[in-house]
Amino acid sequence: MKDILNDKATLRSQLTHSRSRVGSDRRVAASRALRAALLALPEVAGAHTVAAYVPVGSEPGGRELVEDLAAGSTRRVLLPVLLADDDLDWAVYQGPESLVPAGRGLREPIGPRLGPEGVRTADVLVVPGLAVDRRGVRLGRGGGSYDRALARLPASAVTVVLLYDGEVLDRVPAEPHDVPVDIAVTPAAVHRFTR
C-alpha cells in the first residue's frame, strides 16, 4: 500500500508540474474544446441533473464550465461544497453571483445545502482529475472527496473526468477505494471505459 501511495504522490507531482507549464492561450483553447465535447455527449445533453465543479487554477474546463452546463437548458447543475472532513456537500448552482470564495482557492455556491447524499440525484457527475488510465481509474488530488461522491451515485449515473491531452495514461496506481469513471474527455478525444 505504501508503494501505491508513493507512486500516486510522484505521479501527482509530475502531472501538476506539467500543467503549470501550459500557457494561458493553450489552456483557454483546450478548455473551450473540452466544454464543447462535454456538452455534445448524449448523456449530458439528456441529463436532468449534472453535478460538476468550478475549475480553479490549471484545472481543465475553465471558468465558463458551470455556466455552459447551465445555459440554455432546464438542466439543474449541482456544485460541491467542501466539508471539514474533505467530504462533499452539494448545492444547486443559481448563477455566477451565487458563487463565493472558499478555502483552498475554491469557489462554492451559497444556496441551501443538499447534504453529501444530494449527489445521488445526478444523472451525470463531472469530476476533476489529474489523469485517468485505460480502465477508467482516475488520479485525483489525494483527498478522496470525489471518490466518496462517485461511490454514492446510482448505477445509472454516468461519470466524466475532464483532462488535457496526454493525461490518459496506460496505468494509474489504484487503491481499493478508487472508483473508476465511465468517460474521459480531452480536447482531442472522448474516451469511454467499460467496467
PDB file of C-alpha atoms in Angstrom:
ATOM      1  CA  MET A   1       0.000   0.000   0.000  1.00  0.00           C
ATOM      2  CA  LYS A   2       2.835   2.392   0.836  1.00  0.00           C
ATOM      3  CA  ASP A   3       4.314   1.848  -2.641  1.00  0.00           C
ATOM      4  CA  ILE A   4       0.972   2.749  -4.249  1.00  0.00           C
ATOM      5  CA  LEU A   5       0.731   5.938  -2.187  1.00  0.00           C
ATOM      6  CA  ASN A   6       4.294   6.892  -3.144  1.00  0.00           C
ATOM      7  CA  ASP A   7       3.590   6.140  -6.799  1.00  0.00           C
ATOM      8  CA  LYS A   8       0.452   8.298  -6.670  1.00  0.00           C
ATOM      9  CA  ALA A   9       2.310  11.170  -4.998  1.00  0.00           C
ATOM     10  CA  THR A  10       5.089  11.044  -7.599  1.00  0.00           C
ATOM     11  CA  LEU A  11       2.623  10.955 -10.496  1.00  0.00           C
ATOM     12  CA  ARG A  12       0.581  13.810  -8.977  1.00  0.00           C
ATOM     13  CA  SER A  13       3.714  15.917  -8.699  1.00  0.00           C
ATOM     14  CA  GLN A  14       4.713  15.226 -12.313  1.00  0.00           C
ATOM     15  CA  LEU A  15       1.250  15.993 -13.683  1.00  0.00           C
ATOM     16  CA  THR A  16       0.823  19.145 -11.608  1.00  0.00           C
ATOM     17  CA  HIS A  17       4.209  20.397 -12.807  1.00  0.00           C
ATOM     18  CA  SER A  18       3.302  19.602 -16.412  1.00  0.00           C
ATOM     19  CA  ARG A  19       0.007  21.504 -16.096  1.00  0.00           C
ATOM     20  CA  SER A  20       1.782  24.520 -14.613  1.00  0.00           C
ATOM     21  CA  ARG A  21       3.864  24.799 -17.778  1.00  0.00           C
ATOM     22  CA  VAL A  22       0.856  25.055 -20.115  1.00  0.00           C
ATOM     23  CA  GLY A  23       0.483  28.590 -21.452  1.00  0.00           C
ATOM     24  CA  SER A  24      -2.733  30.505 -20.891  1.00  0.00           C
ATOM     25  CA  ASP A  25      -3.646  30.632 -24.607  1.00  0.00           C
ATOM     26  CA  ARG A  26      -3.334  26.860 -24.893  1.00  0.00           C
ATOM     27  CA  ARG A  27      -5.263  26.359 -21.666  1.00  0.00           C
ATOM     28  CA  VAL A  28      -8.123  28.601 -22.862  1.00  0.00           C
ATOM     29  CA  ALA A  29      -8.315  26.800 -26.221  1.00  0.00           C
ATOM     30  CA  ALA A  30      -8.228  23.392 -24.528  1.00  0.00           C
ATOM     31  CA  SER A  31     -10.957  24.390 -22.072  1.00  0.00           C
ATOM     32  CA  ARG A  32     -13.171  25.647 -24.898  1.00  0.00           C
ATOM     33  CA  ALA A  33     -12.746  22.321 -26.746  1.00  0.00           C
ATOM     34  CA  LEU A  34     -13.406  20.363 -23.538  1.00  0.00           C
ATOM     35  CA  ARG A  35     -16.645  22.218 -22.831  1.00  0.00           C
ATOM     36  CA  ALA A  36     -17.881  21.717 -26.392  1.00  0.00           C
ATOM     37  CA  ALA A  37     -17.100  17.988 -26.259  1.00  0.00           C
ATOM     38  CA  LEU A  38     -18.711  17.624 -22.824  1.00  0.00           C
ATOM     39  CA  LEU A  39     -21.920  19.371 -23.897  1.00  0.00           C
ATOM     40  CA  ALA A  40     -22.057  17.208 -27.037  1.00  0.00           C
ATOM     41  CA  LEU A  41     -22.105  13.974 -25.021  1.00  0.00           C
ATOM     42  CA  PRO A  42     -25.593  12.440 -25.313  1.00  0.00           C
ATOM     43  CA  GLU A  43     -25.518  11.656 -21.595  1.00  0.00           C
ATOM     44  CA  VAL A  44     -25.026  15.339 -20.754  1.00  0.00           C
ATOM     45  CA  ALA A  45     -27.440  16.621 -23.402  1.00  0.00           C
ATOM     46  CA  GLY A  46     -30.192  14.397 -21.986  1.00  0.00           C
ATOM     47  CA  ALA A  47     -29.405  14.900 -18.296  1.00  0.00           C
ATOM     48  CA  HIS A  48     -31.895  16.496 -15.929  1.00  0.00           C
ATOM     49  CA  THR A  49     -29.244  16.991 -13.224  1.00  0.00           C
ATOM     50  CA  VAL A  50     -25.499  17.333 -13.687  1.00  0.00           C
ATOM     51  CA  ALA A  51     -23.181  17.547 -10.696  1.00  0.00           C
ATOM     52  CA  ALA A  52     -19.958  19.317 -11.632  1.00  0.00           C
ATOM     53  CA  TYR A  53     -17.261  21.532 -10.130  1.00  0.00           C
ATOM     54  CA  VAL A  54     -15.896  25.044 -10.556  1.00  0.00           C
ATOM     55  CA  PRO A  55     -12.401  24.669 -12.064  1.00  0.00           C
ATOM     56  CA  VAL A  56      -9.623  26.527 -10.268  1.00  0.00           C
ATOM     57  CA  GLY A  57      -6.070  27.248 -11.312  1.00  0.00           C
ATOM     58  CA  SER A  58      -4.984  24.999 -14.156  1.00  0.00           C
ATOM     59  CA  GLU A  59      -7.920  22.569 -13.873  1.00  0.00           C
ATOM     60  CA  PRO A  60      -9.461  21.701 -17.239  1.00  0.00           C
ATOM     61  CA  GLY A  61     -12.768  23.258 -18.187  1.00  0.00           C
ATOM     62  CA  GLY A  62     -12.133  26.897 -17.399  1.00  0.00           C
ATOM     63  CA  ARG A  63     -14.253  29.385 -15.508  1.00  0.00           C
ATOM     64  CA  GLU A  64     -17.084  29.053 -18.043  1.00  0.00           C
ATOM     65  CA  LEU A  65     -17.660  25.332 -17.399  1.00  0.00           C
ATOM     66  CA  VAL A  66     -20.530  25.686 -14.952  1.00  0.00           C
ATOM     67  CA  GLU A  67     -22.226  28.490 -16.846  1.00  0.00           C
ATOM     68  CA  ASP A  68     -22.047  26.484 -20.092  1.00  0.00           C
ATOM     69  CA  LEU A  69     -23.597  23.455 -18.360  1.00  0.00           C
ATOM     70  CA  ALA A  70     -26.457  25.594 -17.049  1.00  0.00           C
ATOM     71  CA  ALA A  71     -27.022  27.780 -20.128  1.00  0.00           C
ATOM     72  CA  GLY A  72     -29.966  27.319 -22.459  1.00  0.00           C
ATOM     73  CA  SER A  73     -31.495  24.318 -20.789  1.00  0.00           C
ATOM     74  CA  THR A  74     -33.684  23.262 -17.917  1.00  0.00           C
ATOM     75  CA  ARG A  75     -30.787  21.189 -16.624  1.00  0.00           C
ATOM     76  CA  ARG A  76     -30.148  21.520 -12.899  1.00  0.00           C
ATOM     77  CA  VAL A  77     -26.464  21.882 -12.016  1.00  0.00           C
ATOM     78  CA  LEU A  78     -25.174  20.850  -8.594  1.00  0.00           C
ATOM     79  CA  LEU A  79     -21.866  22.114  -7.255  1.00  0.00           C
ATOM     80  CA  PRO A  80     -19.789  20.812  -4.368  1.00  0.00           C
ATOM     81  CA  VAL A  81     -19.144  22.441  -1.033  1.00  0.00           C
ATOM     82  CA  LEU A  82     -16.036  21.056   0.653  1.00  0.00           C
ATOM     83  CA  LEU A  83     -16.668  19.911   4.224  1.00  0.00           C
ATOM     84  CA  ALA A  84     -14.129  19.904   7.064  1.00  0.00           C
ATOM     85  CA  ASP A  85     -13.584  16.139   6.676  1.00  0.00           C
ATOM     86  CA  ASP A  86     -12.930  16.527   2.882  1.00  0.00           C
ATOM     87  CA  ASP A  87     -16.332  15.054   2.032  1.00  0.00           C
ATOM     88  CA  LEU A  88     -18.568  16.990  -0.343  1.00  0.00           C
ATOM     89  CA  ASP A  89     -21.918  18.599   0.342  1.00  0.00           C
ATOM     90  CA  TRP A  90     -23.898  19.837  -2.695  1.00  0.00           C
ATOM     91  CA  ALA A  91     -25.957  22.904  -3.614  1.00  0.00           C
ATOM     92  CA  VAL A  92     -27.834  23.987  -6.745  1.00  0.00           C
ATOM     93  CA  TYR A  93     -25.999  26.474  -8.964  1.00  0.00           C
ATOM     94  CA  GLN A  94     -28.018  29.690  -9.232  1.00  0.00           C
ATOM     95  CA  GLY A  95     -25.782  31.813 -11.459  1.00  0.00           C
ATOM     96  CA  PRO A  96     -22.304  33.309 -11.192  1.00  0.00           C
ATOM     97  CA  GLU A  97     -23.362  35.673  -8.415  1.00  0.00           C
ATOM     98  CA  SER A  98     -24.189  32.658  -6.238  1.00  0.00           C
ATOM     99  CA  LEU A  99     -20.517  31.585  -6.077  1.00  0.00           C
ATOM    100  CA  VAL A 100     -18.312  32.789  -3.256  1.00  0.00           C
ATOM    101  CA  PRO A 101     -14.629  32.271  -2.452  1.00  0.00           C
ATOM    102  CA  ALA A 102     -13.957  29.352  -0.119  1.00  0.00           C
ATOM    103  CA  GLY A 103     -10.915  27.620   1.342  1.00  0.00           C
ATOM    104  CA  ARG A 104      -8.163  26.158  -0.848  1.00  0.00           C
ATOM    105  CA  GLY A 105      -8.907  28.645  -3.623  1.00  0.00           C
ATOM    106  CA  LEU A 106     -12.290  27.076  -4.361  1.00  0.00           C
ATOM    107  CA  ARG A 107     -15.488  28.855  -5.366  1.00  0.00           C
ATOM    108  CA  GLU A 108     -18.642  27.396  -3.838  1.00  0.00           C
ATOM    109  CA  PRO A 109     -22.389  28.003  -4.153  1.00  0.00           C
ATOM    110  CA  ILE A 110     -24.167  29.866  -1.348  1.00  0.00           C
ATOM    111  CA  GLY A 111     -27.579  28.206  -1.739  1.00  0.00           C
ATOM    112  CA  PRO A 112     -29.243  25.675   0.557  1.00  0.00           C
ATOM    113  CA  ARG A 113     -27.223  22.523   1.147  1.00  0.00           C
ATOM    114  CA  LEU A 114     -28.481  19.163  -0.066  1.00  0.00           C
ATOM    115  CA  GLY A 115     -26.090  17.059   2.032  1.00  0.00           C
ATOM    116  CA  PRO A 116     -23.464  14.594   0.759  1.00  0.00           C
ATOM    117  CA  GLU A 117     -26.280  12.318  -0.468  1.00  0.00           C
ATOM    118  CA  GLY A 118     -27.559  15.123  -2.740  1.00  0.00           C
ATOM    119  CA  VAL A 119     -25.231  13.889  -5.480  1.00  0.00           C
ATOM    120  CA  ARG A 120     -27.448  10.780  -5.826  1.00  0.00           C
ATOM    121  CA  THR A 121     -29.929  12.867  -7.829  1.00  0.00           C
ATOM    122  CA  ALA A 122     -27.359  13.480 -10.589  1.00  0.00           C
ATOM    123  CA  ASP A 123     -27.678  11.777 -13.952  1.00  0.00           C
ATOM    124  CA  VAL A 124     -24.089  12.817 -14.716  1.00  0.00           C
ATOM    125  CA  LEU A 125     -21.214  13.646 -12.385  1.00  0.00           C
ATOM    126  CA  VAL A 126     -18.332  15.642 -13.894  1.00  0.00           C
ATOM    127  CA  VAL A 127     -15.217  15.317 -11.746  1.00  0.00           C
ATOM    128  CA  PRO A 128     -11.790  16.919 -11.793  1.00  0.00           C
ATOM    129  CA  GLY A 129      -8.694  14.789 -12.100  1.00  0.00           C
ATOM    130  CA  LEU A 130      -5.044  14.799 -12.974  1.00  0.00           C
ATOM    131  CA  ALA A 131      -5.090  11.630 -15.076  1.00  0.00           C
ATOM    132  CA  VAL A 132      -7.072   8.525 -15.913  1.00  0.00           C
ATOM    133  CA  ASP A 133      -5.968   5.166 -17.226  1.00  0.00           C
ATOM    134  CA  ARG A 134      -7.406   2.814 -19.845  1.00  0.00           C
ATOM    135  CA  ARG A 135      -9.527   1.131 -17.140  1.00  0.00           C
ATOM    136  CA  GLY A 136     -11.131   4.439 -16.124  1.00  0.00           C
ATOM    137  CA  VAL A 137      -9.142   4.654 -12.884  1.00  0.00           C
ATOM    138  CA  ARG A 138      -8.839   8.361 -12.058  1.00  0.00           C
ATOM    139  CA  LEU A 139      -5.997  10.059 -10.229  1.00  0.00           C
ATOM    140  CA  GLY A 140      -7.287  12.987  -8.193  1.00  0.00           C
ATOM    141  CA  ARG A 141      -5.539  15.382  -5.844  1.00  0.00           C
ATOM    142  CA  GLY A 142      -5.493  12.884  -2.975  1.00  0.00           C
ATOM    143  CA  GLY A 143      -8.221  13.983  -0.572  1.00  0.00           C
ATOM    144  CA  GLY A 144     -10.705  11.273  -1.574  1.00  0.00           C
ATOM    145  CA  SER A 145     -13.577  13.777  -1.861  1.00  0.00           C
ATOM    146  CA  TYR A 146     -14.686  12.722  -5.313  1.00  0.00           C
ATOM    147  CA  ASP A 147     -14.130   9.006  -4.670  1.00  0.00           C
ATOM    148  CA  ARG A 148     -16.742   9.312  -1.914  1.00  0.00           C
ATOM    149  CA  ALA A 149     -19.112  11.151  -4.252  1.00  0.00           C
ATOM    150  CA  LEU A 150     -18.567   8.573  -7.014  1.00  0.00           C
ATOM    151  CA  ALA A 151     -19.332   5.746  -4.576  1.00  0.00           C
ATOM    152  CA  ARG A 152     -22.698   7.345  -3.691  1.00  0.00           C
ATOM    153  CA  LEU A 153     -24.009   7.530  -7.242  1.00  0.00           C
ATOM    154  CA  PRO A 154     -26.683   5.164  -8.501  1.00  0.00           C
ATOM    155  CA  ALA A 155     -25.517   2.647 -11.106  1.00  0.00           C
ATOM    156  CA  SER A 156     -27.462   4.532 -13.790  1.00  0.00           C
ATOM    157  CA  ALA A 157     -25.396   7.721 -13.370  1.00  0.00           C
ATOM    158  CA  VAL A 158     -22.600   8.476 -15.819  1.00  0.00           C
ATOM    159  CA  THR A 159     -19.256   9.768 -14.568  1.00  0.00           C
ATOM    160  CA  VAL A 160     -16.979  12.006 -16.615  1.00  0.00           C
ATOM    161  CA  VAL A 161     -13.493  13.370 -15.942  1.00  0.00           C
ATOM    162  CA  LEU A 162     -12.122  16.370 -17.843  1.00  0.00           C
ATOM    163  CA  LEU A 163      -8.421  16.190 -18.724  1.00  0.00           C
ATOM    164  CA  TYR A 164      -5.847  17.728 -21.004  1.00  0.00           C
ATOM    165  CA  ASP A 165      -4.373  15.746 -23.882  1.00  0.00           C
ATOM    166  CA  GLY A 166      -1.631  13.440 -22.649  1.00  0.00           C
ATOM    167  CA  GLU A 167      -3.344  12.758 -19.309  1.00  0.00           C
ATOM    168  CA  VAL A 168      -4.987   9.494 -20.423  1.00  0.00           C
ATOM    169  CA  LEU A 169      -2.321   7.021 -19.354  1.00  0.00           C
ATOM    170  CA  ASP A 170      -1.827   3.283 -19.732  1.00  0.00           C
ATOM    171  CA  ARG A 171      -1.898   2.753 -15.973  1.00  0.00           C
ATOM    172  CA  VAL A 172      -2.635   4.821 -12.866  1.00  0.00           C
ATOM    173  CA  PRO A 173      -1.791   3.419  -9.417  1.00  0.00           C
ATOM    174  CA  ALA A 174      -5.039   2.319  -7.769  1.00  0.00           C
ATOM    175  CA  GLU A 175      -6.258   1.660  -4.244  1.00  0.00           C
ATOM    176  CA  PRO A 176      -9.352  -0.368  -3.322  1.00  0.00           C
ATOM    177  CA  HIS A 177     -11.443   2.783  -2.694  1.00  0.00           C
ATOM    178  CA  ASP A 178     -10.698   4.290  -6.136  1.00  0.00           C
ATOM    179  CA  VAL A 179     -13.898   4.348  -8.195  1.00  0.00           C
ATOM    180  CA  PRO A 180     -13.417   4.252 -11.996  1.00  0.00           C
ATOM    181  CA  VAL A 181     -15.114   6.788 -14.230  1.00  0.00           C
ATOM    182  CA  ASP A 182     -17.105   5.994 -17.365  1.00  0.00           C
ATOM    183  CA  ILE A 183     -15.775   8.678 -19.706  1.00  0.00           C
ATOM    184  CA  ALA A 184     -12.716  10.903 -20.035  1.00  0.00           C
ATOM    185  CA  VAL A 185     -12.998  13.986 -22.212  1.00  0.00           C
ATOM    186  CA  THR A 186      -9.823  15.608 -23.550  1.00  0.00           C
ATOM    187  CA  PRO A 187      -9.583  18.415 -26.102  1.00  0.00           C
ATOM    188  CA  ALA A 188      -8.752  15.870 -28.816  1.00  0.00           C
ATOM    189  CA  ALA A 189     -10.961  12.888 -27.948  1.00  0.00           C
ATOM    190  CA  VAL A 190     -13.685  11.246 -25.890  1.00  0.00           C
ATOM    191  CA  HIS A 191     -12.542   8.043 -24.173  1.00  0.00           C
ATOM    192  CA  ARG A 192     -15.195   5.576 -22.998  1.00  0.00           C
ATOM    193  CA  PHE A 193     -14.340   2.856 -20.489  1.00  0.00           C
ATOM    194  CA  THR A 194     -16.135  -0.396 -19.800  1.00  0.00           C
ATOM    195  CA  ARG A 195     -16.470  -1.681 -16.267  1.00  0.00           C
TER     196      ARG A 195
END
